[in-house]
Short mmCIF file of C-alpha atoms in Angstrom, two decimals:
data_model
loop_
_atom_site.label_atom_id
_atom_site.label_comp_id
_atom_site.label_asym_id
_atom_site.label_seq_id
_atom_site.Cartn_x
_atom_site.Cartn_y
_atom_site.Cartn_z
CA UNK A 1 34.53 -11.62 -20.57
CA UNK A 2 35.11 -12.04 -16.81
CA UNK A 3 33.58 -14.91 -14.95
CA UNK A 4 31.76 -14.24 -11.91
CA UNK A 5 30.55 -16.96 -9.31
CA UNK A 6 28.24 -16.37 -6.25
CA UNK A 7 28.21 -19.11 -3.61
CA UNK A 8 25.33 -18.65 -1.12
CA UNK A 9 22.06 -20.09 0.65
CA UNK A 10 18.95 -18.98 -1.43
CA UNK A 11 17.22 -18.34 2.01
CA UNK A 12 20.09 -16.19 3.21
CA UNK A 13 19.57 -12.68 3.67
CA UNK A 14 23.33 -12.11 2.94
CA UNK A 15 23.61 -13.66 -0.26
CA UNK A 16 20.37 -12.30 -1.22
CA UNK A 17 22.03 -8.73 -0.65
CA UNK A 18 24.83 -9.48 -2.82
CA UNK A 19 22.33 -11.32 -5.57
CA UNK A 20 19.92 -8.24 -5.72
CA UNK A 21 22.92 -6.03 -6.12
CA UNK A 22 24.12 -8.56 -9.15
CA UNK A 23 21.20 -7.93 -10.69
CA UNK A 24 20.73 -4.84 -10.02
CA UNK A 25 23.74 -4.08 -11.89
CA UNK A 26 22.87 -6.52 -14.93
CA UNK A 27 25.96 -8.64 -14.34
CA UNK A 28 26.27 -12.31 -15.22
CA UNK A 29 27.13 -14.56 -12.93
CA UNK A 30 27.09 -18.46 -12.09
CA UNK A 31 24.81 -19.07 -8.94
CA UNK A 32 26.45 -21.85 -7.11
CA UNK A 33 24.15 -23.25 -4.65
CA UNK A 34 25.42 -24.32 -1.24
CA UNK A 35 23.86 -26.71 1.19
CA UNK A 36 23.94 -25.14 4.87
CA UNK A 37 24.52 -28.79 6.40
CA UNK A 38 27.32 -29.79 3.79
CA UNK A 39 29.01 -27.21 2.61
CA UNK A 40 31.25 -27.70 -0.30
CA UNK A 41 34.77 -27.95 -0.43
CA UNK A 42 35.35 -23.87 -2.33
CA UNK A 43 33.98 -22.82 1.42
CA UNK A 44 36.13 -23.61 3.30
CA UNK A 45 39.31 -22.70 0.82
CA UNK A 46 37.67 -19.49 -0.25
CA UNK A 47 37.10 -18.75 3.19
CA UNK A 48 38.91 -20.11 5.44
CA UNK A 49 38.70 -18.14 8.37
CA UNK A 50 34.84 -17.86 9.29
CA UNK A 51 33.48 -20.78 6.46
CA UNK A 52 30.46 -18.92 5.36
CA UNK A 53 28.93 -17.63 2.50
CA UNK A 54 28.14 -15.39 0.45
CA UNK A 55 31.37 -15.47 -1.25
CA UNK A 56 31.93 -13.90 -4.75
CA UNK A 57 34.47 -15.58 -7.03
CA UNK A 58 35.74 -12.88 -9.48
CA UNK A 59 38.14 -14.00 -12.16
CA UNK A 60 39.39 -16.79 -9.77
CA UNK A 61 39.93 -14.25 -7.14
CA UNK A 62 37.15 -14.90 -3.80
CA UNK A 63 36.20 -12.24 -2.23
CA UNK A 64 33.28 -12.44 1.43
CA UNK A 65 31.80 -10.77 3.83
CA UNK A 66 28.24 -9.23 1.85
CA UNK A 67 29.18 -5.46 2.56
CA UNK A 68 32.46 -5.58 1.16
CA UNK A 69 31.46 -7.78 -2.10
CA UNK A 70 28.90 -5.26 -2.60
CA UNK A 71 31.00 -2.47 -2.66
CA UNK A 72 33.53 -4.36 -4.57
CA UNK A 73 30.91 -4.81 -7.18
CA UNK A 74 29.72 -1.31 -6.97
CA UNK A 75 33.75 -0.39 -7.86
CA UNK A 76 34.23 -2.55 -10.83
CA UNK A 77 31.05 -2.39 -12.50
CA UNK A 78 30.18 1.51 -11.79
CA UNK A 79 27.26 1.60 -13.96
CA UNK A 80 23.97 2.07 -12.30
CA UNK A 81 25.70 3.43 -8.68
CA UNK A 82 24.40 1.98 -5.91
CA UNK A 83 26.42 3.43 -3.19
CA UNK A 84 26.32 7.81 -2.98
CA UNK A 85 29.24 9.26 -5.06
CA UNK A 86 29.28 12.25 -2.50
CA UNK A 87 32.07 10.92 0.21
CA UNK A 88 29.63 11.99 3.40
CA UNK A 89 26.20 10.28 2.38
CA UNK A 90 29.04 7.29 1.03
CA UNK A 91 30.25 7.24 5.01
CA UNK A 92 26.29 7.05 5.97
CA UNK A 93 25.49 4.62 3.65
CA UNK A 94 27.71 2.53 5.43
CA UNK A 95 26.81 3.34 8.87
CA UNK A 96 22.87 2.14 7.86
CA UNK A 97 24.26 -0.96 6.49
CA UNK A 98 26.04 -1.98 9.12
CA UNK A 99 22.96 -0.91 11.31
CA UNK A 100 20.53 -3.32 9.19
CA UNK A 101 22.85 -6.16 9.41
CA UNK A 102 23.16 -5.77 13.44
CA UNK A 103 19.30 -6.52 13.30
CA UNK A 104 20.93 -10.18 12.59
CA UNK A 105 20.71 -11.07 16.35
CA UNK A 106 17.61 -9.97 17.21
CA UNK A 107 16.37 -11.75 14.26
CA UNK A 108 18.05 -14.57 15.31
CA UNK A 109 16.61 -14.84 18.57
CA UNK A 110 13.06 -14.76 17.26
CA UNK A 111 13.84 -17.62 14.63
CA UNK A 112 15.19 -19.78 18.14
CA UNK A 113 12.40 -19.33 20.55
CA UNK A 114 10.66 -21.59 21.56
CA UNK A 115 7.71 -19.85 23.93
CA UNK A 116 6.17 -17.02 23.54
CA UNK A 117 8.10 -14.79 26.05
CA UNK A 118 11.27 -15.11 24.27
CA UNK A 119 9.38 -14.08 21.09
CA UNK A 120 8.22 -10.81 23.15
CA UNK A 121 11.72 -10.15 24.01
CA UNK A 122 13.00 -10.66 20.42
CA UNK A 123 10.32 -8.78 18.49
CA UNK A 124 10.70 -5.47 21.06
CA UNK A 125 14.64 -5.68 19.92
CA UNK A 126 13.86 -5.61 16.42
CA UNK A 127 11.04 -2.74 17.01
CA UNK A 128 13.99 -0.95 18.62
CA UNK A 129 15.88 -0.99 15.15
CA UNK A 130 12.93 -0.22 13.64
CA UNK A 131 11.91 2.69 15.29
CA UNK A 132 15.20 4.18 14.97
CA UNK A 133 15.41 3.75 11.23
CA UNK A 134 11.51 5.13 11.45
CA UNK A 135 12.79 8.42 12.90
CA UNK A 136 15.84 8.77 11.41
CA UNK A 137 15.38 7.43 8.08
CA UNK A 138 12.25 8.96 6.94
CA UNK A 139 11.74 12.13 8.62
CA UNK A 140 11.35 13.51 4.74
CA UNK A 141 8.45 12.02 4.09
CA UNK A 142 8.77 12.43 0.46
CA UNK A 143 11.69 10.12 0.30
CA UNK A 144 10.48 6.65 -1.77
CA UNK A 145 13.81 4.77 -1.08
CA UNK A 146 16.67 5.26 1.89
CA UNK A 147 18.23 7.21 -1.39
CA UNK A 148 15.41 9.27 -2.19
CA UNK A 149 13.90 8.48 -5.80
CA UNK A 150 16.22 5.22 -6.44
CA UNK A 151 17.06 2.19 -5.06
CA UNK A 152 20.85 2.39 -3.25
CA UNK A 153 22.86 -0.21 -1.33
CA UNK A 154 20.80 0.81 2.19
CA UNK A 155 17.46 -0.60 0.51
CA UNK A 156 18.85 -3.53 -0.17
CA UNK A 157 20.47 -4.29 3.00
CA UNK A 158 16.85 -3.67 4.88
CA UNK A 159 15.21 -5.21 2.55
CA UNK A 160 17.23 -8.61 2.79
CA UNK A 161 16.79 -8.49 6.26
CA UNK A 162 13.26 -7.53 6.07
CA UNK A 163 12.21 -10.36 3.63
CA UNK A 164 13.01 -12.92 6.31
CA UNK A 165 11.08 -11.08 9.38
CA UNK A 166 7.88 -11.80 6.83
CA UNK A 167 8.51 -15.26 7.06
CA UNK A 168 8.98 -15.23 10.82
CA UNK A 169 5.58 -13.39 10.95
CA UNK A 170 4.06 -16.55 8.76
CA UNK A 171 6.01 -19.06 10.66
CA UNK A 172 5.04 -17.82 14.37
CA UNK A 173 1.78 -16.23 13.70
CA UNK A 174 3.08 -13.08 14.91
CA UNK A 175 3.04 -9.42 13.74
CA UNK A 176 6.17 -7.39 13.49
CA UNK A 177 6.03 -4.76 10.35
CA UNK A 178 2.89 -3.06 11.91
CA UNK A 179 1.76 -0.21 10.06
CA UNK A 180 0.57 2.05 13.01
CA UNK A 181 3.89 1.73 14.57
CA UNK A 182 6.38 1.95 11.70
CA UNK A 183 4.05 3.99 8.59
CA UNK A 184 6.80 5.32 6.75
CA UNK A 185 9.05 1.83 7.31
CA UNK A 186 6.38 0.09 6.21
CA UNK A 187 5.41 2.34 2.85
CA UNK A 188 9.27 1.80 1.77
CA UNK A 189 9.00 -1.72 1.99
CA UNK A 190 5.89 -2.27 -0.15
CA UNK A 191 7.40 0.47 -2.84
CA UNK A 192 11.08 -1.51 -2.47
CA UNK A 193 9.63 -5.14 -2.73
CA UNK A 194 7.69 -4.24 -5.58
CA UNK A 195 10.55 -2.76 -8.22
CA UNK A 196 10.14 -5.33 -11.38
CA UNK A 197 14.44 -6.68 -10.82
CA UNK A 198 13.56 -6.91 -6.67
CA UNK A 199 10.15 -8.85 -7.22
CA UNK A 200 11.81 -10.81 -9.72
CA UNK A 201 14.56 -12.07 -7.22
CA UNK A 202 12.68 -12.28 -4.23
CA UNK A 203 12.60 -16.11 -2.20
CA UNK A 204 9.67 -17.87 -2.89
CA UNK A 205 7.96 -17.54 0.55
CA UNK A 206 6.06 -20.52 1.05
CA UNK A 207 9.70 -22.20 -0.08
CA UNK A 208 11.22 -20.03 2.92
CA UNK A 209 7.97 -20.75 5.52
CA UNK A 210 9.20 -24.59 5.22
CA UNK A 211 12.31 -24.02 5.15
CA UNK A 212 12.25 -21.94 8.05
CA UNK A 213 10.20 -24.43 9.89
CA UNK A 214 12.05 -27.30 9.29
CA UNK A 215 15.47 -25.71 10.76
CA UNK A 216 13.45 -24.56 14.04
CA UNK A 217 12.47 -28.45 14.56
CA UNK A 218 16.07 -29.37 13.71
CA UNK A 219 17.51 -27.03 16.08
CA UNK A 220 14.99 -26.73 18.73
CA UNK A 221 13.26 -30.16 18.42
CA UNK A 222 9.91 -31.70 17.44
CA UNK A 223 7.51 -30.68 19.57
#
C-alpha cells in the first residue's frame, strides 16, 4: 500500500485544495500539521526553494505547489476524475484555476488593512474576479458546479479561496459574497459547500475567525 503524507496549515486555502481533493478521491493519507511560525524541518528539505506548504509526500517522493499535487493526484489515482478528460475543457480547467488562485492578492490585501479605505480598495478587486467568473462561468444557468452536474478541480479551487473571504466577512464586519451582485456565484457556493465529503472537511469557522484575528494583531498590531 503506498504511503501518502500531506503537510499543510489547516487554515490554508492551499492545503485545503489539495485535502478536499484527497478526499474527494477516498485516498488515505497522514495529515501532518505544520505551525506557520515554526515550520518543521521536512519544509524546508522538501521544499527548498520557496519553504511553503502544501507539500504531498508520495512514497518518499515530495511533490508542492497545490495545482500541480492536484493534478498529480488526479493522474495516479484516476478514479472519480476531477480534472475534464476532453484535452480543451482540461486546458480551461486550468486557466480557472490559476484565475481563482490570483484572487490570493486581493485577498491578501483585505486580511492586512487596517482602515476602512484599504478594505474598499481590496473588496472592489476581489468583486472584479468575481464578476468575471459571474459572467463567464455561469452564463448556463443550469450548470450546479463549474463542471456542470459534479464537482471538478475548478470548484474546489474557488471554493478554498472562497471559504476564507467568509471569514474575512466575520472578521471585518463586511459583506463581500452579495447575492444581488453575484446570484449565480453565490447559488454555486451554497450547492458546493454543502456536498456531504466538502461539509465534512470544511475549517471550523469560529476556529478560523480567531485565528484570523489573532494574525491581523500580530502583523498589524494591537490596536
Amino acid at each position: 500500500m503506498t504511503e501518502v503524507k500531506l503537510h499543510g496549515f489547516w487554515y490554508s486555502p492551499f492545503t485545503l485544495k489539495v485535502k478536499w481533493t484527497l478526499e474527494l478521491k477516498g485516498i488515505p493519507y497522514e495529515n501532518i500539521e505544520e505551525d506557520r511560525f515554526n515550520m518543521s524541518v521536512q519544509i524546508f528539505q522538501y521544499n527548498p526553494i520557496y519553504k511553503r506548504t502544501p507539500i504531498l509526500v508520495h512514497d518518499g517522493k515530495p511533490l508542492c505547489e497545490s495545482t500541480i499535487i492536484v493534478e498529480y493526484i488526479d493522474q495516479i489515482w484516476p478514479e472519480n476524475p476531477l480534472f475534464p478528460i476532453d484535452s480543451y475543457e482540461r486546458a480551461l480547467a486550468r486557466f480557472w484555476i490559476k484565475y481563482a488562485d490570483d484572487m490570493v492578492s486581493a485577498i491578501r490585501l483585505l486580511a492586512l488593512s487596517s482602515n476602512s479605505e484599504e478594505q474598499v480598495k481590496a473588496i472592489e478587486k476581489i468583486w472584479e474576479h468575481l464578476r468575471v467568473v459571474e459572467d463567464r462561468c455561469f452564463n448556463d444557468h443550469e450548470k450546479k458546479f463549474f463542471g456542470g452536474d459534479t464537482i471538478n478541480i475548478v470548484d474546489i479551487a474557488f471554493g478554498s479561496m472562497v471559504k476564507f473571504i467568509t471569514v474575512l466577512e466575520d472578521a471585518l464586519e463586511v459583506k463581500i459574497l452579495e447575492y444581488e451582485k453575484f446570484p449565480h456565484f453565490h447559488l454555486w457556493y451554497n450547492n458546493f459547500k454543502n456536498v456531504p465529503i466538502i461539509k465534512e472537511n470544511l475549517p471550523d469557522q469560529d476556529k478560523m475567525l480567531a485565528f484570523l484575528k489573532f494574525s491581523r494583531e500580530k502583523l498589524l498590531g494591537s490596536s
